[in-house]
PDB file of C-alpha atoms in Angstrom:
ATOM      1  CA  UNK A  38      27.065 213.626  78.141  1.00 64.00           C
ATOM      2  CA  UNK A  39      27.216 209.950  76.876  1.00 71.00           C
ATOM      3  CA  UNK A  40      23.645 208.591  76.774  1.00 94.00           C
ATOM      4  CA  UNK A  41      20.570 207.020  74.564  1.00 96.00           C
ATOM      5  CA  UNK A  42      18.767 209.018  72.830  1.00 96.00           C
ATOM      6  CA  UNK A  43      15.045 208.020  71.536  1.00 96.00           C
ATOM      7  CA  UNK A  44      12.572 209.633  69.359  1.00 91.00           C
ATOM      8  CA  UNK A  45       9.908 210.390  69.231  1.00 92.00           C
ATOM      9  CA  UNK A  46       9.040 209.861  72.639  1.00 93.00           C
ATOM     10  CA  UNK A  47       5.155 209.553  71.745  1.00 95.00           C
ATOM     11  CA  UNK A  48       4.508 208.774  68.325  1.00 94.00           C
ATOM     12  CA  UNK A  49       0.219 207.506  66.789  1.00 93.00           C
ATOM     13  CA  UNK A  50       0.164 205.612  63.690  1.00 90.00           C
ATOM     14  CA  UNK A  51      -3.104 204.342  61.875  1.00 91.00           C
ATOM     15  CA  UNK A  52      -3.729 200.686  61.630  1.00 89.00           C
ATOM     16  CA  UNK A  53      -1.851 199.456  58.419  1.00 88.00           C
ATOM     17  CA  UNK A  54       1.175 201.635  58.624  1.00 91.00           C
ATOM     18  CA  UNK A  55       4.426 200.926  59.417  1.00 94.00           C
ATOM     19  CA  UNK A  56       6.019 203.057  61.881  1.00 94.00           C
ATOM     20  CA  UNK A  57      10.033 203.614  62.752  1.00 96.00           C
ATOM     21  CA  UNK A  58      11.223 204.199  66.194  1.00 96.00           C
ATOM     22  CA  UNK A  59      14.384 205.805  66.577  1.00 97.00           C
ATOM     23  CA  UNK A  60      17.549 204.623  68.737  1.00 97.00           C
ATOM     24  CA  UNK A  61      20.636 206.377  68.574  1.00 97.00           C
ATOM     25  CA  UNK A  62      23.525 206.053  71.408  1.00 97.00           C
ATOM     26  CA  UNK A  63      27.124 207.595  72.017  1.00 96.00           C
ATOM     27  CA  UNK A  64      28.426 205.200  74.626  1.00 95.00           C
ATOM     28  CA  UNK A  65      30.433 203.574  72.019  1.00 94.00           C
ATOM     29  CA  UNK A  66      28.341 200.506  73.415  1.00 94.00           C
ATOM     30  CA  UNK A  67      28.743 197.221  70.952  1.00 93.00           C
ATOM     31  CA  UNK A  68      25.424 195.552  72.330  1.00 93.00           C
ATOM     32  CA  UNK A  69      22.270 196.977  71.760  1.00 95.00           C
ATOM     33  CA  UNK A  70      18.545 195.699  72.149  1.00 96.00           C
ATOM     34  CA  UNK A  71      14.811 196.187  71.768  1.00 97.00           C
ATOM     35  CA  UNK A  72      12.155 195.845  74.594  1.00 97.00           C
ATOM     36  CA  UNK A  73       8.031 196.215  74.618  1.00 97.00           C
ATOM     37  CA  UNK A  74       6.892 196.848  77.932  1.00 94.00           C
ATOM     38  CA  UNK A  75       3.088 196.676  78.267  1.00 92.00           C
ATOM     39  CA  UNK A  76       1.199 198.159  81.449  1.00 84.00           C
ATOM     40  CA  UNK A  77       1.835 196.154  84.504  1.00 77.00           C
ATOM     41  CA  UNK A  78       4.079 193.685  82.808  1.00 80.00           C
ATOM     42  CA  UNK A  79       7.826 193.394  82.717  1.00 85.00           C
ATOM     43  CA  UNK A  80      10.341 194.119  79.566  1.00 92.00           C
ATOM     44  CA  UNK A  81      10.110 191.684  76.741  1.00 94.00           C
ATOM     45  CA  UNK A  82      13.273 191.333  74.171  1.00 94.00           C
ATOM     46  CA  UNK A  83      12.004 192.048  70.557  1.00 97.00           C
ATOM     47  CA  UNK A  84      15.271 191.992  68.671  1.00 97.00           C
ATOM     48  CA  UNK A  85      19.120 192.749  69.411  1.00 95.00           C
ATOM     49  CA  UNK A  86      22.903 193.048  68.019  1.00 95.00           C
ATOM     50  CA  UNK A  87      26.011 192.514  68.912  1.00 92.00           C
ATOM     51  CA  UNK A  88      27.566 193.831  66.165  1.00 93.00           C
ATOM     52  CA  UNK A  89      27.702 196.089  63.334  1.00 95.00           C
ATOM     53  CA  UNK A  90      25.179 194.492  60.121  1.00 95.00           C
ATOM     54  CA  UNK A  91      24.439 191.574  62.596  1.00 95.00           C
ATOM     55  CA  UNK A  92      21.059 191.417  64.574  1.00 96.00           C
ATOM     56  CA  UNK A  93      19.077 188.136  66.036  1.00 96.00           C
ATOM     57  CA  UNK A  94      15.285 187.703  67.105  1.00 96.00           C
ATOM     58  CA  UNK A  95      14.170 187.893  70.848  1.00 95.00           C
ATOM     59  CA  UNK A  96      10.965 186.409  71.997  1.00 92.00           C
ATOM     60  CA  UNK A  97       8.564 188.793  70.046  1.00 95.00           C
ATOM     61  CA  UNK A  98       9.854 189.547  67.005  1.00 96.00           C
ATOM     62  CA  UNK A  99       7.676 188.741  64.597  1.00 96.00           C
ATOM     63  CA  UNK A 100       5.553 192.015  63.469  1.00 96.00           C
ATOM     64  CA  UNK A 101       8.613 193.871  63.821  1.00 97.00           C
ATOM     65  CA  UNK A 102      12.286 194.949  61.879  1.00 97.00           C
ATOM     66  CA  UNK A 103      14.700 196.019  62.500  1.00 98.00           C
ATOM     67  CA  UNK A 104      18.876 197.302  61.065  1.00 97.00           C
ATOM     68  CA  UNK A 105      22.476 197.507  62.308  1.00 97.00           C
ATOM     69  CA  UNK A 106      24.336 200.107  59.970  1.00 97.00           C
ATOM     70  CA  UNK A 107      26.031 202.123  61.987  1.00 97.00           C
ATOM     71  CA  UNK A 108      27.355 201.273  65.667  1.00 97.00           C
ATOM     72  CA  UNK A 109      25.626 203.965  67.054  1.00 97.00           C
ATOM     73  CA  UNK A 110      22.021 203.395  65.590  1.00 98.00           C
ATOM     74  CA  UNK A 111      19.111 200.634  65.616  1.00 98.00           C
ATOM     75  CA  UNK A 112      16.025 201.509  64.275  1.00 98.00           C
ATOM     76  CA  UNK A 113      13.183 199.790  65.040  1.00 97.00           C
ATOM     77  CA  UNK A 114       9.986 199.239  62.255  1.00 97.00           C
ATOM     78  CA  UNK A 115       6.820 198.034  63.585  1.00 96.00           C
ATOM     79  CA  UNK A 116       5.095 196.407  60.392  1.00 94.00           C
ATOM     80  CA  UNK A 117       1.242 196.409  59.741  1.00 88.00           C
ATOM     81  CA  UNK A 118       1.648 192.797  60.505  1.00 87.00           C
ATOM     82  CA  UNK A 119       2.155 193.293  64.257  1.00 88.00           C
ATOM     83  CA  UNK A 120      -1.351 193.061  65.707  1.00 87.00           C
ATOM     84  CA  UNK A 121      -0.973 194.671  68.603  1.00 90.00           C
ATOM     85  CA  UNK A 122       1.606 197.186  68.244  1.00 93.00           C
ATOM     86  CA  UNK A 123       0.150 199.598  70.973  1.00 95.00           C
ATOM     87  CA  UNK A 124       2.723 199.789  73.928  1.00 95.00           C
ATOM     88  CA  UNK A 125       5.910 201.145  75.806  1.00 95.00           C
ATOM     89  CA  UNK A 126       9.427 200.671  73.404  1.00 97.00           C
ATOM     90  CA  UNK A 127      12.425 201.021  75.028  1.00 96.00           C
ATOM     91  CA  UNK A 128      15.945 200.559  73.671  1.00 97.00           C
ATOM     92  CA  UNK A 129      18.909 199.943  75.259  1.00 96.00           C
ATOM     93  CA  UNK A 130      22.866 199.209  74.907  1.00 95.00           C
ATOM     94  CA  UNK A 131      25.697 197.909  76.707  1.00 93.00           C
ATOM     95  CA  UNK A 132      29.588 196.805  76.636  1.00 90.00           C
ATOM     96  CA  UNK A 133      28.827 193.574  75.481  1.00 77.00           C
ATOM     97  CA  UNK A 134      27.669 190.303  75.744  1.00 69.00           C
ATOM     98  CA  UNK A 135      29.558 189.527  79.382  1.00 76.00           C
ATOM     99  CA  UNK A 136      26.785 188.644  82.083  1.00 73.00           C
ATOM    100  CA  UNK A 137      28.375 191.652  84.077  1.00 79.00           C
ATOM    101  CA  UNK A 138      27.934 194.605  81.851  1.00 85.00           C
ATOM    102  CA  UNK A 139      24.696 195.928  82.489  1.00 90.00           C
ATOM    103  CA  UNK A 140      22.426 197.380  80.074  1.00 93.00           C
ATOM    104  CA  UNK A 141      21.801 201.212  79.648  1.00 94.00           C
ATOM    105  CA  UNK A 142      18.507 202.336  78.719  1.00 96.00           C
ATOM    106  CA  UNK A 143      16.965 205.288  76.159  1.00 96.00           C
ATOM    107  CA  UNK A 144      14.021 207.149  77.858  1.00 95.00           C
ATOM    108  CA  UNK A 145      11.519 205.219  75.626  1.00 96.00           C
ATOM    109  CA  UNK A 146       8.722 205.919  72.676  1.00 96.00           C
ATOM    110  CA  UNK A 147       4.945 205.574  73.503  1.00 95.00           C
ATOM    111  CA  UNK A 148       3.329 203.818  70.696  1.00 96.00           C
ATOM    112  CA  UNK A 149      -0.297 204.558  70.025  1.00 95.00           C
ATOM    113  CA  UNK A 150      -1.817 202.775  67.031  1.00 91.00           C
ATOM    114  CA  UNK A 151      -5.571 204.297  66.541  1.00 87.00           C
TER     115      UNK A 151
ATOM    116  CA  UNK B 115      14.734 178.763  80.861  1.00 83.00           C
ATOM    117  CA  UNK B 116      16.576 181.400  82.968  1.00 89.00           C
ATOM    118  CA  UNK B 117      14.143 183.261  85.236  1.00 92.00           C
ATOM    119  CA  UNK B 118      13.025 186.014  87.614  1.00 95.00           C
ATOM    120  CA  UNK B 119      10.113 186.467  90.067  1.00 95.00           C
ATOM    121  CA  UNK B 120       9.820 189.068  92.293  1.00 94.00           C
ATOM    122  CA  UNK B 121       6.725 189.893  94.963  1.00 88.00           C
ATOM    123  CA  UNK B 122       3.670 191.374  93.488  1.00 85.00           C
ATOM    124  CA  UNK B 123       2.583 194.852  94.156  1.00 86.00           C
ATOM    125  CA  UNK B 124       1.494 197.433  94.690  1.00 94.00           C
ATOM    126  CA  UNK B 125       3.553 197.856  98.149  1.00 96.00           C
ATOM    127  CA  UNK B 126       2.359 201.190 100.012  1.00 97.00           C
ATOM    128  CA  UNK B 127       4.370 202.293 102.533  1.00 97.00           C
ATOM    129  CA  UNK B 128       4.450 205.401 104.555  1.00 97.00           C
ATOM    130  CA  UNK B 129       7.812 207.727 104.498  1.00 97.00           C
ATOM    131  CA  UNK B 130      10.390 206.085 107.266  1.00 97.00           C
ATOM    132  CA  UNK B 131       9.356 202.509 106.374  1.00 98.00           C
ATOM    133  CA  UNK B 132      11.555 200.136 105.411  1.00 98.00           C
ATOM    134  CA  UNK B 133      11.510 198.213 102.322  1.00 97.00           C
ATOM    135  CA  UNK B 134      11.717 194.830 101.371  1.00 97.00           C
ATOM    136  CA  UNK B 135      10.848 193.411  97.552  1.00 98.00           C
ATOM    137  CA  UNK B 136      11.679 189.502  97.258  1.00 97.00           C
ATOM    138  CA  UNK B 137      13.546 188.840  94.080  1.00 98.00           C
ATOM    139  CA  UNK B 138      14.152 184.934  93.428  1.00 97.00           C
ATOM    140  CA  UNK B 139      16.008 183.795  90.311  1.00 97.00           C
ATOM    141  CA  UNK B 140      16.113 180.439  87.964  1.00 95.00           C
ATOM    142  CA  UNK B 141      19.180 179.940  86.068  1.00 92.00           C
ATOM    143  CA  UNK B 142      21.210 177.323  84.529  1.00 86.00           C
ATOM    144  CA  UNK B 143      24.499 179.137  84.512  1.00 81.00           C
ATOM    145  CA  UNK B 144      26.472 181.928  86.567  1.00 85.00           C
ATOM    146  CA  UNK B 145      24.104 185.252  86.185  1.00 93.00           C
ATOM    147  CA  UNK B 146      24.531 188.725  87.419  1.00 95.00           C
ATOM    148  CA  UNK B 147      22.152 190.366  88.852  1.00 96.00           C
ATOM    149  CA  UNK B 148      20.534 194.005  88.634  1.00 97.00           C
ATOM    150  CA  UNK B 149      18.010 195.966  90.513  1.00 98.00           C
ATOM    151  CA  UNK B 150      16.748 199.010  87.687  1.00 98.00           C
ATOM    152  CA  UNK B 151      14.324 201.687  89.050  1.00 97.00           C
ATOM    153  CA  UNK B 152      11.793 202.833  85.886  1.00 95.00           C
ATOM    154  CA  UNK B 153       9.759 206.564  87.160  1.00 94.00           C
ATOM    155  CA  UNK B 154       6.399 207.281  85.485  1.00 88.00           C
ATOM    156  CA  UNK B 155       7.165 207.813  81.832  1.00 86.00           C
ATOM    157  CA  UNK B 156      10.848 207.048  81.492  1.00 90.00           C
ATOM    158  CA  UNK B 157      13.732 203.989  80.915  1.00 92.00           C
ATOM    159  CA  UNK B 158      14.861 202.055  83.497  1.00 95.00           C
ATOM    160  CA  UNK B 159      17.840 203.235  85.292  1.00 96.00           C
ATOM    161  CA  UNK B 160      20.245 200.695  86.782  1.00 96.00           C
ATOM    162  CA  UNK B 161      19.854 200.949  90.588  1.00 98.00           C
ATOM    163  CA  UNK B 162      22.602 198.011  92.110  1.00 98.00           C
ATOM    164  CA  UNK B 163      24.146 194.959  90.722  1.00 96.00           C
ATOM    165  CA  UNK B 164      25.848 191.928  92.109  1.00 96.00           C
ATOM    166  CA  UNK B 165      27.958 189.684  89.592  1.00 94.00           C
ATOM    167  CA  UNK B 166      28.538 186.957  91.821  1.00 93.00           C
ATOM    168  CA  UNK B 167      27.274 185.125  94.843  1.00 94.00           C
ATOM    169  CA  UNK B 168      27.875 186.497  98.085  1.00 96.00           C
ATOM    170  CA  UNK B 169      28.292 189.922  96.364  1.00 96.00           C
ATOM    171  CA  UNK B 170      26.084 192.776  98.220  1.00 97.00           C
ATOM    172  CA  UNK B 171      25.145 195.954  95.646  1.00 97.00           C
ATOM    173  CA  UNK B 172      24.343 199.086  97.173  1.00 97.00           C
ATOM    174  CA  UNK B 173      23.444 202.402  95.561  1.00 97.00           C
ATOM    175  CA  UNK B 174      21.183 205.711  97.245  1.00 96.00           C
ATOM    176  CA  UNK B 175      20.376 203.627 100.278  1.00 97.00           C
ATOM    177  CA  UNK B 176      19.724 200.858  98.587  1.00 98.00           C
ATOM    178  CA  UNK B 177      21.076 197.548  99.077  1.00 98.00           C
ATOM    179  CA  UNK B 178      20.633 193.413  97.557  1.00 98.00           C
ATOM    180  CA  UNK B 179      23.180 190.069  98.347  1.00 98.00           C
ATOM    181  CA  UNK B 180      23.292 187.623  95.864  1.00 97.00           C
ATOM    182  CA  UNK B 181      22.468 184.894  97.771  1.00 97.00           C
ATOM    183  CA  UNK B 182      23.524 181.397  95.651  1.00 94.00           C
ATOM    184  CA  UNK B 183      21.968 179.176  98.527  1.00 95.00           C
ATOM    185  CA  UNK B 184      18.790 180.645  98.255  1.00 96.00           C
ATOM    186  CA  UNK B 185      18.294 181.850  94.890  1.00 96.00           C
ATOM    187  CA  UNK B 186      17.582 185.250  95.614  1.00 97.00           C
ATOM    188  CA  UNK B 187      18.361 188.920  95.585  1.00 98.00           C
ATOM    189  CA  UNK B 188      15.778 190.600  97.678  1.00 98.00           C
ATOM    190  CA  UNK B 189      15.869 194.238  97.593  1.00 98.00           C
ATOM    191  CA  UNK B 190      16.271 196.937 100.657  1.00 98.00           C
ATOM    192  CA  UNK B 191      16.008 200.416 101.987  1.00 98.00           C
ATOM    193  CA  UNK B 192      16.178 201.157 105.818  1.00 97.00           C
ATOM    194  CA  UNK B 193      13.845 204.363 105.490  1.00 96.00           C
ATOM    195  CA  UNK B 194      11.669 205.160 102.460  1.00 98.00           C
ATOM    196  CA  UNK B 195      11.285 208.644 101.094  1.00 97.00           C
ATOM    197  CA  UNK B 196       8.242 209.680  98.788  1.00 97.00           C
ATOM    198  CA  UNK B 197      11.153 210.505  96.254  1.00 96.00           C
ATOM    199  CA  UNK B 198      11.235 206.618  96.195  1.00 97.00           C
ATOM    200  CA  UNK B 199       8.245 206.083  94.446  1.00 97.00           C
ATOM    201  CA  UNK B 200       8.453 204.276  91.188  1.00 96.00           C
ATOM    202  CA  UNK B 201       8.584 200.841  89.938  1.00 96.00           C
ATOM    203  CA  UNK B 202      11.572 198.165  90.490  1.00 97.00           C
ATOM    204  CA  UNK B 203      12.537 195.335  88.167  1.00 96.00           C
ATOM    205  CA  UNK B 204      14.797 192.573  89.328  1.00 97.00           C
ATOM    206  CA  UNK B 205      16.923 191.259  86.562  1.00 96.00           C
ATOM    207  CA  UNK B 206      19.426 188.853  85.216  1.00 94.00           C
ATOM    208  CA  UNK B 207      21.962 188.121  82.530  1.00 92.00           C
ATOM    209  CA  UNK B 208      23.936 185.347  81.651  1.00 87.00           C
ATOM    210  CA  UNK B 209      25.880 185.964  78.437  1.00 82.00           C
ATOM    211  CA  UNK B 210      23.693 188.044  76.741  1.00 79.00           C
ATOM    212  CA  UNK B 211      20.268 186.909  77.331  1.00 84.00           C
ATOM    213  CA  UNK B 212      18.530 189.309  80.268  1.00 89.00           C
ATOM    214  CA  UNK B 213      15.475 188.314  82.036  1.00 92.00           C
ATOM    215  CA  UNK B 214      13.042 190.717  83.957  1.00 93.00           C
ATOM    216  CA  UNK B 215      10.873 190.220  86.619  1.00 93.00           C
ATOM    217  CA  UNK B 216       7.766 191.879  86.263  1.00 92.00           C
ATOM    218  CA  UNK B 217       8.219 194.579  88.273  1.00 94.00           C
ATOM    219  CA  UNK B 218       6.693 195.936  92.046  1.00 95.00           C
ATOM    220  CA  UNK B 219       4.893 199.380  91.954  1.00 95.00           C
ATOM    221  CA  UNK B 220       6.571 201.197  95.313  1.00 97.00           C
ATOM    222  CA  UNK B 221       4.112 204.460  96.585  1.00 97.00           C
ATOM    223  CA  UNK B 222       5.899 205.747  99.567  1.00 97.00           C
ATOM    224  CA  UNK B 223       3.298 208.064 101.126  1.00 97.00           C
ATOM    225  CA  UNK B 224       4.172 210.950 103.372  1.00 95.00           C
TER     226      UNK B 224
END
């Protein structure tokens, strides 16, 4: 079955350390994206791509990295530089940049930095 | 910028009930628009779309009409079911820039 895939779906990190979430999809989708989603609030775009080795900033990028090697894969890094890093990740891909093609979503990672 | 609000929850309903959550929408160009459903713990799942006005999505009971004249894209459902319960983002894209609203908490109680 085509789908996203993320791991690990909970994942605790210590303050100071980077931390990599995992995002890997078979859709064959070009598109694919970074949200936070904190309690109570909606999704907020941290970074996406559009292309292979090609990836902008969203509107909370900075704390966070991220790489577009392969078509199927975007990795996320939260730096130690993100101050609050504790929250809800979810990834997601589509077709493409039309305003039609909706976008497909991994089941997410739950971030806890202690 | 390009926009979405949609009602404030929680909504409690009892089983039967029918459901209404407003949806209105700022945008400078021509968006589509989505309905996602997100259950305790998971991703969103896409629940309807509409890519242009006049356009009515519909999925498990579900239903939304782009409505241009109005700016909006109010979700319904005729007759709840506790299976219902979850929380519902509105959405929109134009290009590829997607904006969510912040979400309505549904509890359907039996």
């Amino acid at each position: 079955d085509g789908g996203i895939t993320q791991s690990p779906k909970y994942l605790f990190r210590k303050e100071g350390q980077n931390v990599t979430l995992s995002c890997e999809q078979n859709l064959n989708h070009d598109a694919m994206y970074w949200y936070r989603q904190d309690p109570g609030q909606g999704l907020r775009l941290i970074y996406y791509s559009q292309i292979v080795n090609d990836f902008q900033k969203g509107d909370i990028a900075e704390g966070y990295s991220v790489s577009r090697e392969k078509k199927e894969s975007f990795p996320l890094t939260v730096t130690s530089a993100q101050k609050n890093p504790t929250a809800f990740y979810l990834c997601a891909s589509s077709k493409g940049g039309d305003s039609g093609n909706e976008q497909f979503f991994g089941p997410g990672t739950r971030l806890t930095v202690l | 910028g390009d926009s979405v609000t949609q009602m404030e929850g929680p909504v409690t309903l009892s089983e039967e009930a029918f459901l209404t959550i407003n949806c209105t929408y700022t945008a400078t160009g021509y968006p589509s628009l989505f309905w996602y459903v997100q259950y305790p713990g998971e991703g969103l799942q896409l629940l309807l779309k509409a890519t242009k006005a006049d356009d009515k999505g519909s999925n498990k009971g579900f239903e939304a009409t782009y409505r241009k004249e109005t700016t909006s894209f109010h979700l319904e459902k005729g007759s709840v079911q506790v299976s219902d319960s979850a929380v519902y983002f509105c959405a929109l894209r134009v290009n590829n820039d997607m904006r969510f609203g912040a979400g309505t908490r549904l509890t359907v109680k039996p």
